[in-house]
JSON list of C-alpha atoms in Angstrom, two decimals:
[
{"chain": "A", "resi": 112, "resn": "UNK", "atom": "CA", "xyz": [217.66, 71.19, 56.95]},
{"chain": "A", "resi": 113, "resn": "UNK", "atom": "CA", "xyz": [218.66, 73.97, 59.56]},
{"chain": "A", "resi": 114, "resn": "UNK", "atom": "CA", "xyz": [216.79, 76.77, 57.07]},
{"chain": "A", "resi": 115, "resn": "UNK", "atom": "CA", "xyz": [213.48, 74.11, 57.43]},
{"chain": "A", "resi": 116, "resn": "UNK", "atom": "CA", "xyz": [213.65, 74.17, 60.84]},
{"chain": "A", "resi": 117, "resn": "UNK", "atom": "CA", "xyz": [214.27, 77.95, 61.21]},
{"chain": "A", "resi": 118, "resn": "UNK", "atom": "CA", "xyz": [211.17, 78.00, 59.26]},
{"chain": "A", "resi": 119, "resn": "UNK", "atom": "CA", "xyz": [209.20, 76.11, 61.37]},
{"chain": "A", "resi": 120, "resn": "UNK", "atom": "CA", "xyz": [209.94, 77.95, 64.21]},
{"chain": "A", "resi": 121, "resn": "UNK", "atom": "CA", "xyz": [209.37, 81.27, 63.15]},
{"chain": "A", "resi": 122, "resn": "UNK", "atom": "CA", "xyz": [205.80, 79.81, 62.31]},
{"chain": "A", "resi": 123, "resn": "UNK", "atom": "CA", "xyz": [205.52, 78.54, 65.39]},
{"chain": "A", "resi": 124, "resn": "UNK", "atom": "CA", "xyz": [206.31, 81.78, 66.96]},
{"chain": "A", "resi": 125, "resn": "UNK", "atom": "CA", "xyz": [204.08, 83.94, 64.54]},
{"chain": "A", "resi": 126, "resn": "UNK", "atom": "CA", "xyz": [201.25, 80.92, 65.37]},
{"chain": "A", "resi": 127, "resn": "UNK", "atom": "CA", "xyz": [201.93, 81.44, 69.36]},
{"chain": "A", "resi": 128, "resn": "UNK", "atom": "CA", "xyz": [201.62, 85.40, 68.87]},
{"chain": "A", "resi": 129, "resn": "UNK", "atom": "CA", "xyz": [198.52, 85.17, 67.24]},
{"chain": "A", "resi": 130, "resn": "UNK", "atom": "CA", "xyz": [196.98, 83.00, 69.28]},
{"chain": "A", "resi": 131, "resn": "UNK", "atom": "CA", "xyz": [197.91, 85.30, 72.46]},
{"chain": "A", "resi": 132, "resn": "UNK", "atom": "CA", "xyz": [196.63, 88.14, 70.80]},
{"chain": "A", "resi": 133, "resn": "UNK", "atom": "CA", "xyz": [193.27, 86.98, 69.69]},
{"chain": "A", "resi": 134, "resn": "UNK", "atom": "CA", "xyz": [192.64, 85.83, 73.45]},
{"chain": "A", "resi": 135, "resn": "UNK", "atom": "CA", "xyz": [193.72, 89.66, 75.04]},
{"chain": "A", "resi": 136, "resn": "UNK", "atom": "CA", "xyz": [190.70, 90.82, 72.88]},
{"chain": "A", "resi": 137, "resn": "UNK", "atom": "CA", "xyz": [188.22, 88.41, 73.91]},
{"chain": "A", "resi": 138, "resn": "UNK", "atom": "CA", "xyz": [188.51, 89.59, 77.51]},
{"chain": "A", "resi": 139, "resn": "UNK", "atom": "CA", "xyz": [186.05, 91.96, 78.38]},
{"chain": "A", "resi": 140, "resn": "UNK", "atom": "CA", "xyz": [187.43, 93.61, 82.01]},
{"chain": "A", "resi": 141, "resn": "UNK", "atom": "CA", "xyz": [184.62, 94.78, 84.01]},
{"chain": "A", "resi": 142, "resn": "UNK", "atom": "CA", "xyz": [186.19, 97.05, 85.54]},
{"chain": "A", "resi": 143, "resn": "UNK", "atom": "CA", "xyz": [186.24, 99.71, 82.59]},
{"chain": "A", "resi": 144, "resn": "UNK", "atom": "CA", "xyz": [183.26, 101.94, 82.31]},
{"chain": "A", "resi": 145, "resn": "UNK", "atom": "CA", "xyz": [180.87, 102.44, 79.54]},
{"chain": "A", "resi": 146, "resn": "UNK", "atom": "CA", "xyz": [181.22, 105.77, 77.79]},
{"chain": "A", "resi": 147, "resn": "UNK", "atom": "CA", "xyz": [178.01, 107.62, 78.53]},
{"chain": "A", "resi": 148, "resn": "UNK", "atom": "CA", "xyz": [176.76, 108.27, 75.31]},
{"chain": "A", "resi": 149, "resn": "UNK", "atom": "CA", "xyz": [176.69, 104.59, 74.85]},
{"chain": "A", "resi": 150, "resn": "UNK", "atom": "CA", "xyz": [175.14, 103.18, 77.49]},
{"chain": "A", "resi": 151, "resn": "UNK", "atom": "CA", "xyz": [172.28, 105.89, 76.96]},
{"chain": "A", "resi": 152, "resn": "UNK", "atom": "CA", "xyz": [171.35, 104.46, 74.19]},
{"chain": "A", "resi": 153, "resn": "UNK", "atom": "CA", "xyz": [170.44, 100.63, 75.65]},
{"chain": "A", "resi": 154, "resn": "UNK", "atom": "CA", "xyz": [167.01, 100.82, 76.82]},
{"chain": "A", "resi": 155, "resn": "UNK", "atom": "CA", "xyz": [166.64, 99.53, 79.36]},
{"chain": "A", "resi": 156, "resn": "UNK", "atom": "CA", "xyz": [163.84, 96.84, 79.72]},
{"chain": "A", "resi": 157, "resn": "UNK", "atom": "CA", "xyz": [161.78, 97.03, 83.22]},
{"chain": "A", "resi": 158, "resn": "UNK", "atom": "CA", "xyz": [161.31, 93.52, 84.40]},
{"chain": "A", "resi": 159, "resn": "UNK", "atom": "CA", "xyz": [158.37, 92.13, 84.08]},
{"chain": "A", "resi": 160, "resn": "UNK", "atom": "CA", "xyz": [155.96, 92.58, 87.35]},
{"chain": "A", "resi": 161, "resn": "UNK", "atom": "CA", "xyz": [153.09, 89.31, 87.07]},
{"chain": "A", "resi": 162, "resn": "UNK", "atom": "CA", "xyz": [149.74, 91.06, 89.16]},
{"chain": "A", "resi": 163, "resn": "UNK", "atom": "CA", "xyz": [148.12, 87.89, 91.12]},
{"chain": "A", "resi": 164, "resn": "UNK", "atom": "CA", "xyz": [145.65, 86.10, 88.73]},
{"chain": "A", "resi": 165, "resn": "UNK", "atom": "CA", "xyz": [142.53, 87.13, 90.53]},
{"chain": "A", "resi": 166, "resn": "UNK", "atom": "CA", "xyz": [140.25, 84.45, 92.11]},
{"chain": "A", "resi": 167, "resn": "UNK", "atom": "CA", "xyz": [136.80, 84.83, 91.51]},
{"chain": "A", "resi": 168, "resn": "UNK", "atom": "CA", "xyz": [134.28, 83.57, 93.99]},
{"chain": "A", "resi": 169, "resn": "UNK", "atom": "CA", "xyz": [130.97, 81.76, 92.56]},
{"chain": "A", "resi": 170, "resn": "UNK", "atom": "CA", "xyz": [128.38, 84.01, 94.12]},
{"chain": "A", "resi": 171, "resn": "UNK", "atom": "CA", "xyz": [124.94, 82.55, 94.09]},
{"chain": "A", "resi": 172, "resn": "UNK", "atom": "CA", "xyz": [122.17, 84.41, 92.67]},
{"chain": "A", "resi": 173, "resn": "UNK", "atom": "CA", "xyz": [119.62, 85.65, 95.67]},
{"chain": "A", "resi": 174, "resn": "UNK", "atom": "CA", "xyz": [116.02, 84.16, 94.55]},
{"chain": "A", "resi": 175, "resn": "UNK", "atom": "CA", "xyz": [113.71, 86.75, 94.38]},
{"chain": "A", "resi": 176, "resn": "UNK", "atom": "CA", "xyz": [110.81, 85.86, 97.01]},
{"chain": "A", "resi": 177, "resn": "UNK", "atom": "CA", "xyz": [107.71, 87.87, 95.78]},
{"chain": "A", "resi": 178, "resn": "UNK", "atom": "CA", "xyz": [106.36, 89.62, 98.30]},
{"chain": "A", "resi": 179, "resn": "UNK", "atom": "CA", "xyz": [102.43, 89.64, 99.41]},
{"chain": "A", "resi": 180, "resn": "UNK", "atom": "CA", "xyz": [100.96, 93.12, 99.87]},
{"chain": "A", "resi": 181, "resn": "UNK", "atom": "CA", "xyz": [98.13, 92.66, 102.81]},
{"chain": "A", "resi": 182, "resn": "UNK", "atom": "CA", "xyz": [94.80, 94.19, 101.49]},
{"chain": "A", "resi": 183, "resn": "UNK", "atom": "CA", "xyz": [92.83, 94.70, 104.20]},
{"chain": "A", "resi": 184, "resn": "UNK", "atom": "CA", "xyz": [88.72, 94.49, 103.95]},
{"chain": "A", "resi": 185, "resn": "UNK", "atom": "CA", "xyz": [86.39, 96.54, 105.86]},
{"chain": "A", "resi": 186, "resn": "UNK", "atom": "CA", "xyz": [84.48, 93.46, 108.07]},
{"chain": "A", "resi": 187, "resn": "UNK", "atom": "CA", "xyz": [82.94, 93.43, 111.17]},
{"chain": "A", "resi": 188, "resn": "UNK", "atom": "CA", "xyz": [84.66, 91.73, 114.45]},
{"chain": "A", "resi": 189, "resn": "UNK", "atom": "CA", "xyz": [82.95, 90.02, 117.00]},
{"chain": "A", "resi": 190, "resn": "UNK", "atom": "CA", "xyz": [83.31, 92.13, 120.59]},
{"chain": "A", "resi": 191, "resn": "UNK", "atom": "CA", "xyz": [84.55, 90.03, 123.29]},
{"chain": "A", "resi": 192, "resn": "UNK", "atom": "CA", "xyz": [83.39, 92.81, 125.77]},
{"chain": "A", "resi": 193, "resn": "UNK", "atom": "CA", "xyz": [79.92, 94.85, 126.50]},
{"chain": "A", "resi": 194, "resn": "UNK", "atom": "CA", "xyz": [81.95, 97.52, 125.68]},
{"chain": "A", "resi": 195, "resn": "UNK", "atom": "CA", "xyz": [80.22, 99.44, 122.08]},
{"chain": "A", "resi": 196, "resn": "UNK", "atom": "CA", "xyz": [83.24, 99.98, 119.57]},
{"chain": "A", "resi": 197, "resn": "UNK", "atom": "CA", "xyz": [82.71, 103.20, 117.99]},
{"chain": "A", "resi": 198, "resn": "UNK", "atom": "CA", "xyz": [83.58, 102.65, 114.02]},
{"chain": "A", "resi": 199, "resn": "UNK", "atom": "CA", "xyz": [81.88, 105.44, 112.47]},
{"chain": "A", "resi": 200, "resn": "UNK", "atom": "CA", "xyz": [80.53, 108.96, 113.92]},
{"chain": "A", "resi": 201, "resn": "UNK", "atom": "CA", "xyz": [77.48, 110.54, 111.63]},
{"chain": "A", "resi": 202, "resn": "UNK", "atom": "CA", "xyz": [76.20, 112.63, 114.53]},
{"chain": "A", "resi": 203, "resn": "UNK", "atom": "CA", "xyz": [74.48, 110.63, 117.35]},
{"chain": "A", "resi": 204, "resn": "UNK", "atom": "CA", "xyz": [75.96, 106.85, 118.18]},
{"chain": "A", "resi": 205, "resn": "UNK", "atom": "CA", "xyz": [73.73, 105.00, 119.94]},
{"chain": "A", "resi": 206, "resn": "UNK", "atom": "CA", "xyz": [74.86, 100.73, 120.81]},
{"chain": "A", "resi": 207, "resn": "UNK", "atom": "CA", "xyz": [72.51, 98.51, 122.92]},
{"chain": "A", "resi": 208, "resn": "UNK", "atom": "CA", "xyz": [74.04, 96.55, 125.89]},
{"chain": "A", "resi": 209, "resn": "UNK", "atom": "CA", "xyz": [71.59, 93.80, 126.93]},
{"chain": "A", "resi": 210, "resn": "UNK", "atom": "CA", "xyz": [71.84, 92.91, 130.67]},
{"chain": "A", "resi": 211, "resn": "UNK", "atom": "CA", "xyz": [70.40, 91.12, 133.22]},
{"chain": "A", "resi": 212, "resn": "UNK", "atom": "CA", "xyz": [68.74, 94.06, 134.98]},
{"chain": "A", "resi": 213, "resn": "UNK", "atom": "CA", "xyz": [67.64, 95.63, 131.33]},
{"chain": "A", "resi": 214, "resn": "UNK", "atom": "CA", "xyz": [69.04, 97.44, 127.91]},
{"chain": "A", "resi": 215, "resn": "UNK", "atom": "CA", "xyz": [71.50, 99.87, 128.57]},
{"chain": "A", "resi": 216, "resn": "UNK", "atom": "CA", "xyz": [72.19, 102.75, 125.91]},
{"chain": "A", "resi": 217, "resn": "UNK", "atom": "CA", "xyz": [75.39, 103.80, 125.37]},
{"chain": "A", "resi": 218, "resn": "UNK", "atom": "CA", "xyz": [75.38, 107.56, 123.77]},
{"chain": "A", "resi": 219, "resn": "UNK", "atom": "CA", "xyz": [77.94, 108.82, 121.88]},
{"chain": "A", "resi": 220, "resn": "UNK", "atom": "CA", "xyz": [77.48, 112.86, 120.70]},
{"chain": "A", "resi": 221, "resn": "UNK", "atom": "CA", "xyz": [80.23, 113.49, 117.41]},
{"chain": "A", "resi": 222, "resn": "UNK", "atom": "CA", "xyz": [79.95, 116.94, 117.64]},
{"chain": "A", "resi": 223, "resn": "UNK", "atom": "CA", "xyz": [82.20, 117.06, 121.12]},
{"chain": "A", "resi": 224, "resn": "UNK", "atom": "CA", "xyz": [82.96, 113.76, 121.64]},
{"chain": "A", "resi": 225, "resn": "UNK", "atom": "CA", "xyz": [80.43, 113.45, 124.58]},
{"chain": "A", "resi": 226, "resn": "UNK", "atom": "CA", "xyz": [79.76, 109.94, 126.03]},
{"chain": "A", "resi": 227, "resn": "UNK", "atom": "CA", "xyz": [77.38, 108.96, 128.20]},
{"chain": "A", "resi": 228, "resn": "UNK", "atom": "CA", "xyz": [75.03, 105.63, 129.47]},
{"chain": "A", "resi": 229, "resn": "UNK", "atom": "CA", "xyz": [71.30, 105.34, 129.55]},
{"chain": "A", "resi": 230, "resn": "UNK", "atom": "CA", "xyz": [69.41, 102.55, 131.32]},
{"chain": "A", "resi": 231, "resn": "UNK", "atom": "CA", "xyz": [68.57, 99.87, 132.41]},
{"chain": "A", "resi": 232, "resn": "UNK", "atom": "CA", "xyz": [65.62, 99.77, 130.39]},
{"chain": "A", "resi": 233, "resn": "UNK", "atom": "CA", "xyz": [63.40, 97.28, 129.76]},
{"chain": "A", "resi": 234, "resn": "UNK", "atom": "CA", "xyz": [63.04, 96.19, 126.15]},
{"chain": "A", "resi": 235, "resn": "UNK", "atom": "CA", "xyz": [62.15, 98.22, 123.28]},
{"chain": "A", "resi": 236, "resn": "UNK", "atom": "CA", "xyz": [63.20, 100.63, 120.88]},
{"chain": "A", "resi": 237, "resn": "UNK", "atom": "CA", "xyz": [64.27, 104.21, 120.24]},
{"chain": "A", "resi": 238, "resn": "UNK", "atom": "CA", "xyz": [65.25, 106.79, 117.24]},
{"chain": "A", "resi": 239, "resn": "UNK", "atom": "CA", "xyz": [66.95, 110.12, 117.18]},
{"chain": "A", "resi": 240, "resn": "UNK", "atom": "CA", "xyz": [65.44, 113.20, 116.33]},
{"chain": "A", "resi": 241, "resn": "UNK", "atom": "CA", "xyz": [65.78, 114.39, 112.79]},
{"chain": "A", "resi": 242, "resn": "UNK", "atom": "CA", "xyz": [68.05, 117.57, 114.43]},
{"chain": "A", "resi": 243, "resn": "UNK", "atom": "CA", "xyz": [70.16, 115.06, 116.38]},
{"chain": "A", "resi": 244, "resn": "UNK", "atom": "CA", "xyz": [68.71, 117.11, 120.05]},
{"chain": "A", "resi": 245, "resn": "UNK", "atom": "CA", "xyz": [66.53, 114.33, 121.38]},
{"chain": "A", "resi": 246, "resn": "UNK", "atom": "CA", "xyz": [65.73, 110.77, 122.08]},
{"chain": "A", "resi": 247, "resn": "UNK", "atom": "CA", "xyz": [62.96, 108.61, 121.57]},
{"chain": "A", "resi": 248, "resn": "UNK", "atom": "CA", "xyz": [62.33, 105.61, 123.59]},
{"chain": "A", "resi": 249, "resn": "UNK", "atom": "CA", "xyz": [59.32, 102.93, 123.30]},
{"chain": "A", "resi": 250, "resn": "UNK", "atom": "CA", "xyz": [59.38, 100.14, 125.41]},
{"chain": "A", "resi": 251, "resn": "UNK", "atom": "CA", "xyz": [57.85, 97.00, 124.91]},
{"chain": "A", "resi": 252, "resn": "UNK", "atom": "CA", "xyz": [55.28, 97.29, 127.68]},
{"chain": "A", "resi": 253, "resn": "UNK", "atom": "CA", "xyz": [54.20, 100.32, 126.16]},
{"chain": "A", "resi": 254, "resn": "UNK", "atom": "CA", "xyz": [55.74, 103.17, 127.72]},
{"chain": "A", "resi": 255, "resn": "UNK", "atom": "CA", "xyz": [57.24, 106.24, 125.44]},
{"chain": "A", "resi": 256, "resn": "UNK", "atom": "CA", "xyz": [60.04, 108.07, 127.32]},
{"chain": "A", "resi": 257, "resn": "UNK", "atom": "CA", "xyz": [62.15, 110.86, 126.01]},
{"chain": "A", "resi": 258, "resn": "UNK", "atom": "CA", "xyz": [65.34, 112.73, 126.37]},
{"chain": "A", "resi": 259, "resn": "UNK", "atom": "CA", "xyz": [67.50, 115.56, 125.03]},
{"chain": "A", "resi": 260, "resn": "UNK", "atom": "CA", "xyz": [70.50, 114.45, 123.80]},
{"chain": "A", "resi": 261, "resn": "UNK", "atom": "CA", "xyz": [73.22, 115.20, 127.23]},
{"chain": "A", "resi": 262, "resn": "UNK", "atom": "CA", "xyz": [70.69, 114.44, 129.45]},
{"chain": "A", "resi": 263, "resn": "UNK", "atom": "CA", "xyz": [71.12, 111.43, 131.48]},
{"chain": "A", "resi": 264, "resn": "UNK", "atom": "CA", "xyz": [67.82, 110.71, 132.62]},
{"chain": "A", "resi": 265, "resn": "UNK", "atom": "CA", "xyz": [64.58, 109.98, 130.68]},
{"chain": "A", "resi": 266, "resn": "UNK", "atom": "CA", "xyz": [60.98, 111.73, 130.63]},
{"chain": "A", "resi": 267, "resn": "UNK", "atom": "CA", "xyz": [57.60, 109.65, 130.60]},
{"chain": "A", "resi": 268, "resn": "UNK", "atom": "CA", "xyz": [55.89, 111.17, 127.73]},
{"chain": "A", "resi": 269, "resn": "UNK", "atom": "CA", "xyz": [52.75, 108.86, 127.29]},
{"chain": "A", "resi": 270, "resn": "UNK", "atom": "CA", "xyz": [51.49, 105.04, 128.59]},
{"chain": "A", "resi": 271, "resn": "UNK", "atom": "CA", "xyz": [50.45, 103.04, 124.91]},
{"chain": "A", "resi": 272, "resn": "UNK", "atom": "CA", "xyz": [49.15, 100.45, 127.25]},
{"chain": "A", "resi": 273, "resn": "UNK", "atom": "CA", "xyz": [46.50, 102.61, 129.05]},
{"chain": "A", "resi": 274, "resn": "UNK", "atom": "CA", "xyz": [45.22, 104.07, 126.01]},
{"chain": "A", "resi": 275, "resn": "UNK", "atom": "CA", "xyz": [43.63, 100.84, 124.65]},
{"chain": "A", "resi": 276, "resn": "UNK", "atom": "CA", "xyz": [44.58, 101.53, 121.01]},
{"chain": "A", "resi": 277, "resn": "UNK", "atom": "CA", "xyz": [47.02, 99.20, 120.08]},
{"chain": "A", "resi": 278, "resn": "UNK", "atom": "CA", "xyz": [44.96, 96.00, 119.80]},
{"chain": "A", "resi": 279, "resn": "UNK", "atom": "CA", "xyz": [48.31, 94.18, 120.77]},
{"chain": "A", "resi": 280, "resn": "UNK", "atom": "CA", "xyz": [48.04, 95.25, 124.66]},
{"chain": "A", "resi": 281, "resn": "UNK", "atom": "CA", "xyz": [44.22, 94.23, 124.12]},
{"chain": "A", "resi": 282, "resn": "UNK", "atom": "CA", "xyz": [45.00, 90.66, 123.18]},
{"chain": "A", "resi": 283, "resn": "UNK", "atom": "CA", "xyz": [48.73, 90.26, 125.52]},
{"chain": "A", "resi": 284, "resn": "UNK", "atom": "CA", "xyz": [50.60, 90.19, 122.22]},
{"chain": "A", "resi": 285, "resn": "UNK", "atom": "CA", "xyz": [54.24, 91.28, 122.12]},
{"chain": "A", "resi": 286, "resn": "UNK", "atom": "CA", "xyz": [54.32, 94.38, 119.94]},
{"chain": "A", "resi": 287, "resn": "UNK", "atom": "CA", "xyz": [56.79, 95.18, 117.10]},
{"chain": "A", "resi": 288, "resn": "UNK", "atom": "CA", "xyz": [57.23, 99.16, 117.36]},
{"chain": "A", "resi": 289, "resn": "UNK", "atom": "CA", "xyz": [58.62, 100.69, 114.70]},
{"chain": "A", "resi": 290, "resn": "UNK", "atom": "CA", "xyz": [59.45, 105.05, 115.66]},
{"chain": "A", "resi": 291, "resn": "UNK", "atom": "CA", "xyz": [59.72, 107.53, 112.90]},
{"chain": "A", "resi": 292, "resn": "UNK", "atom": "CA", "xyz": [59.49, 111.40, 113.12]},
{"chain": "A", "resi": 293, "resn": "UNK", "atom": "CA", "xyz": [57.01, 113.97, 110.40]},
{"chain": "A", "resi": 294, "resn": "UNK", "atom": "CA", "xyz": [57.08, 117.71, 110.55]},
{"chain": "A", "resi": 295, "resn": "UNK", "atom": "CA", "xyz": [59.72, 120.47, 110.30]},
{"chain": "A", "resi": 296, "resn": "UNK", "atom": "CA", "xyz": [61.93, 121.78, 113.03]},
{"chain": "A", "resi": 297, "resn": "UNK", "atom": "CA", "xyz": [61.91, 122.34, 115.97]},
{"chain": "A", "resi": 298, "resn": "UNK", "atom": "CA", "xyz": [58.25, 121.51, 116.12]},
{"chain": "A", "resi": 299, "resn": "UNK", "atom": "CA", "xyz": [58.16, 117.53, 115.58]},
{"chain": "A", "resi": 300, "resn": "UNK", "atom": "CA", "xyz": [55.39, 114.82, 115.80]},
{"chain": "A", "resi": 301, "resn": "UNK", "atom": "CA", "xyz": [56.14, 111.26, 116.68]},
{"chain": "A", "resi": 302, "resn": "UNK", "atom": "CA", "xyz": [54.94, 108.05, 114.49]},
{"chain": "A", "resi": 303, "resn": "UNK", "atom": "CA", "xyz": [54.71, 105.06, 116.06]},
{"chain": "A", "resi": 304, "resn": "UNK", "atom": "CA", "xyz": [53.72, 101.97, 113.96]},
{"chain": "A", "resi": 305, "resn": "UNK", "atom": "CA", "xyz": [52.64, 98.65, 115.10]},
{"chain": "A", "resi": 306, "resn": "UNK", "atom": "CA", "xyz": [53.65, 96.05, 112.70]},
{"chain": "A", "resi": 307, "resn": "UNK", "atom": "CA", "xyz": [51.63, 92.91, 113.92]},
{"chain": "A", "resi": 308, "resn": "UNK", "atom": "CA", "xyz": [48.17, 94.66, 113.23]},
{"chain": "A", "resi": 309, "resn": "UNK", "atom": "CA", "xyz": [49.29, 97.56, 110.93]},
{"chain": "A", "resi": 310, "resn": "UNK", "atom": "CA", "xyz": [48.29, 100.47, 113.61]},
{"chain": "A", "resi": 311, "resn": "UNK", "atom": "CA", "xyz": [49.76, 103.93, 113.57]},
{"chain": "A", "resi": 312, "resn": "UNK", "atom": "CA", "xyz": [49.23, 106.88, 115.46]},
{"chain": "A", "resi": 313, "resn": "UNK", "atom": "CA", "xyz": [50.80, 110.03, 115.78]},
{"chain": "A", "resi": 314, "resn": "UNK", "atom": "CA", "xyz": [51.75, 111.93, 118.99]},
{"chain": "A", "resi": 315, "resn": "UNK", "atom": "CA", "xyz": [52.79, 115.95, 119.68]},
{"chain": "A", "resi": 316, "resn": "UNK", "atom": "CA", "xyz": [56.41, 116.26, 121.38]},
{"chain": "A", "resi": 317, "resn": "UNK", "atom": "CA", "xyz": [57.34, 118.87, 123.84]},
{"chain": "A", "resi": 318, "resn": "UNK", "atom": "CA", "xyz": [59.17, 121.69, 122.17]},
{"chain": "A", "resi": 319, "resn": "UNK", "atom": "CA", "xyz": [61.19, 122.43, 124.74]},
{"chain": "A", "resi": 320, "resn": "UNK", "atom": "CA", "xyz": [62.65, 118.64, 123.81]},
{"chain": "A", "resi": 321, "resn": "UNK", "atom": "CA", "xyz": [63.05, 118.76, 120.50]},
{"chain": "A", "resi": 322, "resn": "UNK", "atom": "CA", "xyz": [64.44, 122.43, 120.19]}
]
């Protein structure tokens, strides 16, 4: 009996020893440092950094508005005013003014920009010289004045009425003139036509006008 119990507690004791023993190496103590070369050779894993999911805002297409390009057409405006609109300069630019007291002829010379009025007048009409250095002028009741171009006063050249040629002064009709100009410079003859009854006649100009 005593050698089975002696038994038993020397396996008790060898059972107890173990038992302490396998606990000591199951402690880890934190306190001990890694050897160098060990802990070298754990990489070491960065944590993981999570960027903000961007948000993406619903931008509306712009609509593409065609645009209208503005041609713009050569037309003639009404003038509100008496005063001529110059839209063009060939040489000589002559505009008619009709007022109460008679036509008024507004001059305009290219060349130098000069500008100047002629008138009141009574009705009728006029043509520039073929040079551009004189005026014509034919009024209605027959009279034929004339005028170099800067000059702002008119000549009496001849009296249609007192000459008894146009049958329209004859018979009290109102005459339709029409001026044109023959020869070669600076000696010029002046052709007046009558329209109603087909009448032309031709008349010699001063030189000292049209030169």
């Amino acid at each position: 009996m005593r050698s089975e119990k002696h038994v038993l507690s020397i396996l008790f004791i060898l059972t107890m020893t173990f038992l302490f023993s396998a606990c000591n190496l199951g402690v880890v103590n934190p306190n001990v440092e890694l050897d160098p070369t060990l802990s070298s050779e754990i990489p070491v894993i960065p944590a993981e950094t999570f960027s903000p999911v961007p948000t993406f805002t619903a931008t509306p297409i712009p609509t593409i508005v065609p645009t209208f390009t503005v041609t713009l057409f050569n037309s003639i405006m009404p003038t509100i005013t008496s005063t001529p609109q110059w839209t063009g300069c060939p040489g000589i630019v002559v505009t008619v003014d009709d007022t109460k007291k008679g036509d008024i002829l507004h001059i305009l010379r290219c060349d130098d920009g000069l500008e100047y009025q002629l008138g009141p007048l009574a009705k009728g009409v006029f043509a520039i010289g073929p040079n551009n250095n004189f005026l014509i002028y034919v009024s209605l009741d027959g009279f034929v004045y004339a005028a170099r171009i800067g000059d702002r006063y008119l000549n009496t050249l001849y009296n249609l009425g007192r000459e008894h040629v146009f049958t329209v002064f004859n018979k009290k009709v109102a005459p339709n003139f029409q001026i044109s100009f023959t020869g070669d410079g600076p000696i010029y003859r002046l052709v007046i036509l009558e329209k109603n009854y087909d009448q032309k006649r031709m008349y010699e100009l001063p030189i000292g006008l049209t030169q």
